PDB file of C-alpha atoms in Angstrom:
ATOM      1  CA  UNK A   1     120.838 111.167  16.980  1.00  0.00           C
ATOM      2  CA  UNK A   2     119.734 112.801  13.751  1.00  0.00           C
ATOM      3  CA  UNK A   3     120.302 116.244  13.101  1.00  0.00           C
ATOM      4  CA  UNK A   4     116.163 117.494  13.927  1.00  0.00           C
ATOM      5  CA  UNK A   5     117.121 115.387  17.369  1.00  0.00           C
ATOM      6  CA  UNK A   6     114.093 112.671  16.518  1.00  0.00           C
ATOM      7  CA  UNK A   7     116.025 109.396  17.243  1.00  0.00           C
ATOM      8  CA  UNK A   8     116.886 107.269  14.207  1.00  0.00           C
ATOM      9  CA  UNK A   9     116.081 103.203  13.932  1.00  0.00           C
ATOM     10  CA  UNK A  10     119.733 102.565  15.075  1.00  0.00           C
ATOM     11  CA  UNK A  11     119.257 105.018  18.052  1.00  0.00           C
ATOM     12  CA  UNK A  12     116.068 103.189  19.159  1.00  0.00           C
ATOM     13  CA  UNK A  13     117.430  99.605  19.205  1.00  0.00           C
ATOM     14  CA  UNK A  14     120.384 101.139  21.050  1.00  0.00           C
ATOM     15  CA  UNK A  15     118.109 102.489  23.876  1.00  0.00           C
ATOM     16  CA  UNK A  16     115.990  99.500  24.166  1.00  0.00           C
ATOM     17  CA  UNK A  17     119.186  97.283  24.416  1.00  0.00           C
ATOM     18  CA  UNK A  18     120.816  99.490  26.718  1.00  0.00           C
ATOM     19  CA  UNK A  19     116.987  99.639  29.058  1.00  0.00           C
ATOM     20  CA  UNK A  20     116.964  95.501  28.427  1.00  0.00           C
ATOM     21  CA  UNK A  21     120.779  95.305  29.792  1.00  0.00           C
ATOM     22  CA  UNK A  22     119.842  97.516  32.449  1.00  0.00           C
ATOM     23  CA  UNK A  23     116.782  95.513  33.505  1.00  0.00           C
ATOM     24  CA  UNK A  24     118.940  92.271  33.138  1.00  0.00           C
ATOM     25  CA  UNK A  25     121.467  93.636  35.404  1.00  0.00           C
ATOM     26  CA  UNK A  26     118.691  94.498  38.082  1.00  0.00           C
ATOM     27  CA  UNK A  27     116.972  91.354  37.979  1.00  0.00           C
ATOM     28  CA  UNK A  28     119.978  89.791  38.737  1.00  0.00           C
ATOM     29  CA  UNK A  29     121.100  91.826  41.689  1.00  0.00           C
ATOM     30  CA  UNK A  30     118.196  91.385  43.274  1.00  0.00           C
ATOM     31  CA  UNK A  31     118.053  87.436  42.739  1.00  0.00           C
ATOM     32  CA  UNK A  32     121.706  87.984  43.536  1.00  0.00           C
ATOM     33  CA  UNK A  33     120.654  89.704  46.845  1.00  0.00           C
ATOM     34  CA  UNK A  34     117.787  87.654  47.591  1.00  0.00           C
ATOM     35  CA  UNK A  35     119.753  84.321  47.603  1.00  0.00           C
ATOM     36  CA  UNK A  36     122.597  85.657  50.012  1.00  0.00           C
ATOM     37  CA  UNK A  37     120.208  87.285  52.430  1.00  0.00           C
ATOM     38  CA  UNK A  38     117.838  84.409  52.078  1.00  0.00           C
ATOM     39  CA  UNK A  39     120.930  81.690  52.873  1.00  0.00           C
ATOM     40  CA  UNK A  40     122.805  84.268  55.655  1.00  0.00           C
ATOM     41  CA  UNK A  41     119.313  85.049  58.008  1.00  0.00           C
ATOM     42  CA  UNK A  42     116.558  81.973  57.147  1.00  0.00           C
ATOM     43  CA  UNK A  43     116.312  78.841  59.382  1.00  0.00           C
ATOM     44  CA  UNK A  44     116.926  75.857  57.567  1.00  0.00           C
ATOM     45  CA  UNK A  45     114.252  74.258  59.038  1.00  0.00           C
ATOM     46  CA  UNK A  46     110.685  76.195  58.538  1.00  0.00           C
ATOM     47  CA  UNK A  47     108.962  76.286  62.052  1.00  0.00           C
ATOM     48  CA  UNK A  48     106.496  78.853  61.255  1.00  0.00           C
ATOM     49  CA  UNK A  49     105.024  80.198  57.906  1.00  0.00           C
ATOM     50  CA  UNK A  50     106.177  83.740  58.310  1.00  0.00           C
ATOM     51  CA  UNK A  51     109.780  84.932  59.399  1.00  0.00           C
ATOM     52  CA  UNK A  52     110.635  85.322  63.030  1.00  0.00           C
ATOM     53  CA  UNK A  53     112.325  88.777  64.503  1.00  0.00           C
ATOM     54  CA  UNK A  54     115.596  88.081  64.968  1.00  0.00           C
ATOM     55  CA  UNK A  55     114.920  86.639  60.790  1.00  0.00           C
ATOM     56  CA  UNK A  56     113.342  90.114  59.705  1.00  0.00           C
ATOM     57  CA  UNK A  57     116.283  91.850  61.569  1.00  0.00           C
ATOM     58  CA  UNK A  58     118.672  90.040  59.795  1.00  0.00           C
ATOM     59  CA  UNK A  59     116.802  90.243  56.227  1.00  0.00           C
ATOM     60  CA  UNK A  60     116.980  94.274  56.934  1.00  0.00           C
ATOM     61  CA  UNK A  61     120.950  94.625  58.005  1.00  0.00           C
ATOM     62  CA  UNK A  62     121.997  92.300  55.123  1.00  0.00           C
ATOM     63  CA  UNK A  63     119.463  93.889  52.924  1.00  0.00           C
ATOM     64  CA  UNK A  64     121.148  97.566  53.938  1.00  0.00           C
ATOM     65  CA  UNK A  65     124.767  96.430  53.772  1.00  0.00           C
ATOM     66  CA  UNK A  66     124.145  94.775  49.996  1.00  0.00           C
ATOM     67  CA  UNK A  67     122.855  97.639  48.870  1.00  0.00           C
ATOM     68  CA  UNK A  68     125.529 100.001  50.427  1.00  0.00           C
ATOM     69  CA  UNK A  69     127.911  98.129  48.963  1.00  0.00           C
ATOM     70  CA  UNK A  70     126.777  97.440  45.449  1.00  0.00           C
ATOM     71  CA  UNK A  71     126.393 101.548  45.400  1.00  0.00           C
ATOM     72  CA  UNK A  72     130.185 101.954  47.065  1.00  0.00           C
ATOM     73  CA  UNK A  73     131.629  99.859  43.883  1.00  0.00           C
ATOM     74  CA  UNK A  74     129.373 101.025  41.260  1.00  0.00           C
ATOM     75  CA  UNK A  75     130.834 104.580  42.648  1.00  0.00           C
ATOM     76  CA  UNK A  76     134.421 103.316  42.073  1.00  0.00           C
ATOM     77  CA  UNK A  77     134.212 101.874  39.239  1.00  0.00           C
ATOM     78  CA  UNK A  78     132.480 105.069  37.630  1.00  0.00           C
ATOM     79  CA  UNK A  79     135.310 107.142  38.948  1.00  0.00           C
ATOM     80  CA  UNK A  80     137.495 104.866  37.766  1.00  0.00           C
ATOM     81  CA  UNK A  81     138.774 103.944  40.631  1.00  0.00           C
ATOM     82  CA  UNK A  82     139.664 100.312  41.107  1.00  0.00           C
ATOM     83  CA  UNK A  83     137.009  98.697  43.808  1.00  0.00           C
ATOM     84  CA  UNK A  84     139.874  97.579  46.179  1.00  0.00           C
TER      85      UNK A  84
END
């Protein structure tokens, strides 16, 4: 950053790449984590318009364990730690 701490041009296109990469990386855990959930708990063939118990149970655990372990290796791999 400049020296009166007001970011420069450079330090602008720098954040908004960084937020862009960020948002990238987001949308494509999610679609990531929709797909897998989606193909692991969801009847193949749609009997009803809305998602059965046993569906919505399955949607939550998967939903839970993605998330715990997207968040175990981002934590090893910012510690430098190798993820296996």
């Amino acid at each position: 950053m400049a020296a009166n701490n007001l970011p420069t041009t450079v330090d602008k296109e720098q954040i908004f790449g960084m937020a862009e990469k960020e948002m990238e990386y987001r949308v494509e855990l999610f679609n990531k984590l929709t797909q897998t959930c989606f193909n692991k708990c969801v009847e193949r063939k749609y009997k009803d318009p809305e998602l059965n118990i046993g569906e919505n149970s399955c949607i939550d655990r998967c939903v839970s364990k993605y998330w715990q372990a997207t968040n175990l290796i981002g934590q090893m791999l910012g510690n430098g730690r190798s993820p296996m």
